[in-house]
Short mmCIF file of C-alpha atoms in Angstrom, two decimals:
data_model
loop_
_atom_site.label_atom_id
_atom_site.label_comp_id
_atom_site.label_asym_id
_atom_site.label_seq_id
_atom_site.Cartn_x
_atom_site.Cartn_y
_atom_site.Cartn_z
CA MET Y 1 -225.83 70.13 -46.68
CA THR Y 2 -228.72 72.27 -45.66
CA PRO Y 3 -228.34 75.38 -43.62
CA ILE Y 4 -230.34 73.50 -40.84
CA GLY Y 5 -227.96 70.74 -41.22
CA GLU Y 6 -224.91 72.95 -40.75
CA TYR Y 7 -226.35 74.78 -37.84
CA ILE Y 8 -226.95 71.43 -36.14
CA ARG Y 9 -223.23 70.54 -37.01
CA TYR Y 10 -222.15 73.85 -35.42
CA LEU Y 11 -224.03 73.30 -32.32
CA VAL Y 12 -223.03 69.83 -31.65
CA ILE Y 13 -219.08 70.42 -32.58
CA SER Y 14 -219.06 73.41 -30.46
CA ARG Y 15 -220.80 71.84 -27.52
CA LEU Y 16 -218.15 68.89 -27.57
CA ALA Y 17 -215.33 71.35 -27.99
CA LYS Y 18 -216.04 71.95 -24.19
CA GLY Y 19 -215.59 68.27 -23.54
CA PRO Y 20 -217.50 65.27 -23.96
CA ALA Y 21 -221.23 65.12 -23.52
CA THR Y 22 -224.01 62.70 -23.30
CA VAL Y 23 -226.25 61.78 -26.19
CA ASP Y 24 -229.21 62.87 -24.27
CA GLU Y 25 -227.60 66.26 -23.71
CA LEU Y 26 -226.80 66.75 -27.40
CA ASN Y 27 -230.33 65.19 -28.45
CA SER Y 28 -231.92 68.09 -26.11
CA VAL Y 29 -229.70 70.92 -27.62
CA VAL Y 30 -230.54 69.87 -31.24
CA GLU Y 31 -234.09 69.35 -30.66
CA ASP Y 32 -234.40 72.84 -28.89
CA ALA Y 33 -232.64 74.37 -31.53
CA VAL Y 34 -234.78 73.03 -34.40
CA ARG Y 35 -238.03 73.88 -32.48
CA ARG Y 36 -236.76 77.54 -32.01
CA LEU Y 37 -236.25 77.73 -35.78
CA GLY Y 38 -239.97 76.78 -36.18
CA VAL Y 39 -239.12 74.57 -39.11
CA ASN Y 40 -240.06 70.77 -39.87
CA TYR Y 41 -236.68 68.93 -39.66
CA ASN Y 42 -236.07 65.56 -38.47
CA TRP Y 43 -233.59 66.58 -35.68
CA ARG Y 44 -232.92 62.81 -34.73
CA ILE Y 45 -230.60 62.40 -37.62
CA TRP Y 46 -227.82 64.60 -36.17
CA PRO Y 47 -225.33 61.60 -35.42
CA GLU Y 48 -225.40 61.02 -39.16
CA LEU Y 49 -224.57 64.86 -39.76
CA VAL Y 50 -221.44 64.63 -37.53
CA LYS Y 51 -220.37 60.99 -38.15
CA ARG Y 52 -216.74 62.04 -39.12
CA GLU Y 53 -216.27 64.55 -36.43
CA VAL Y 54 -218.02 62.81 -33.40
CA ALA Y 55 -217.18 59.39 -31.86
CA PHE Y 56 -219.55 57.67 -29.60
CA ASP Y 57 -218.70 55.44 -26.65
CA GLY Y 58 -221.96 54.02 -25.29
CA ASN Y 59 -224.10 56.99 -24.23
CA THR Y 60 -221.07 59.65 -24.47
CA ALA Y 61 -220.08 61.67 -27.40
CA LYS Y 62 -216.54 63.25 -28.04
CA LEU Y 63 -214.70 64.75 -30.90
CA THR Y 64 -212.58 62.86 -33.11
CA GLU Y 65 -209.32 64.24 -34.33
CA ARG Y 66 -210.99 65.70 -37.34
CA GLY Y 67 -213.82 67.13 -34.90
CA ARG Y 68 -211.11 68.96 -33.01
CA TRP Y 69 -209.61 70.19 -36.33
CA VAL Y 70 -213.00 71.46 -37.20
CA ALA Y 71 -213.68 73.07 -33.73
CA ALA Y 72 -210.16 74.97 -33.95
CA VAL Y 73 -210.14 76.02 -37.39
CA GLY Y 74 -213.81 75.77 -38.98
CA LEU Y 75 -216.27 76.92 -36.31
CA LYS Y 76 -216.13 80.63 -37.17
CA ALA Y 77 -216.65 80.01 -40.93
CA MET Y 78 -219.55 77.78 -39.94
CA ALA Y 79 -221.07 80.43 -37.78
CA ARG Y 80 -220.76 83.01 -40.58
CA TYR Y 81 -222.51 80.53 -43.11
CA VAL Y 82 -225.20 79.76 -40.69
CA GLN Y 83 -225.88 83.36 -39.76
CA ARG Y 84 -225.87 84.47 -43.39
CA THR Y 85 -228.22 81.58 -44.49
CA LEU Y 86 -230.60 81.37 -41.52
CA GLY Y 87 -230.09 84.93 -40.13
CA ARG Y 88 -232.41 84.54 -37.05
CA VAL Y 89 -230.53 81.86 -35.00
CA THR Y 90 -228.60 81.98 -31.69
CA LEU Y 91 -225.16 80.27 -32.00
CA ALA Y 92 -224.36 80.53 -28.43
CA LEU Y 93 -225.16 77.37 -26.18
#
């Protein structure tokens, strides 16, 4: 996965770790993040990037069991990787 894809995964999983969110809210978070990076990246593919970690119920997204595990165990490692590879990103939502 590319560093930008991992950054998107980080943003979505960390947001959903706080509770369910609408798909529109997550679209906005991801689109804003990609625009701030100033790169040409198709941000609309984010559901495919988190298909094992996020379950969709209509217009609502929530973490799966695997997603909760990644949020609990893997977010710090993801953050270190993203900061090391992209450097200029803001990891807080």
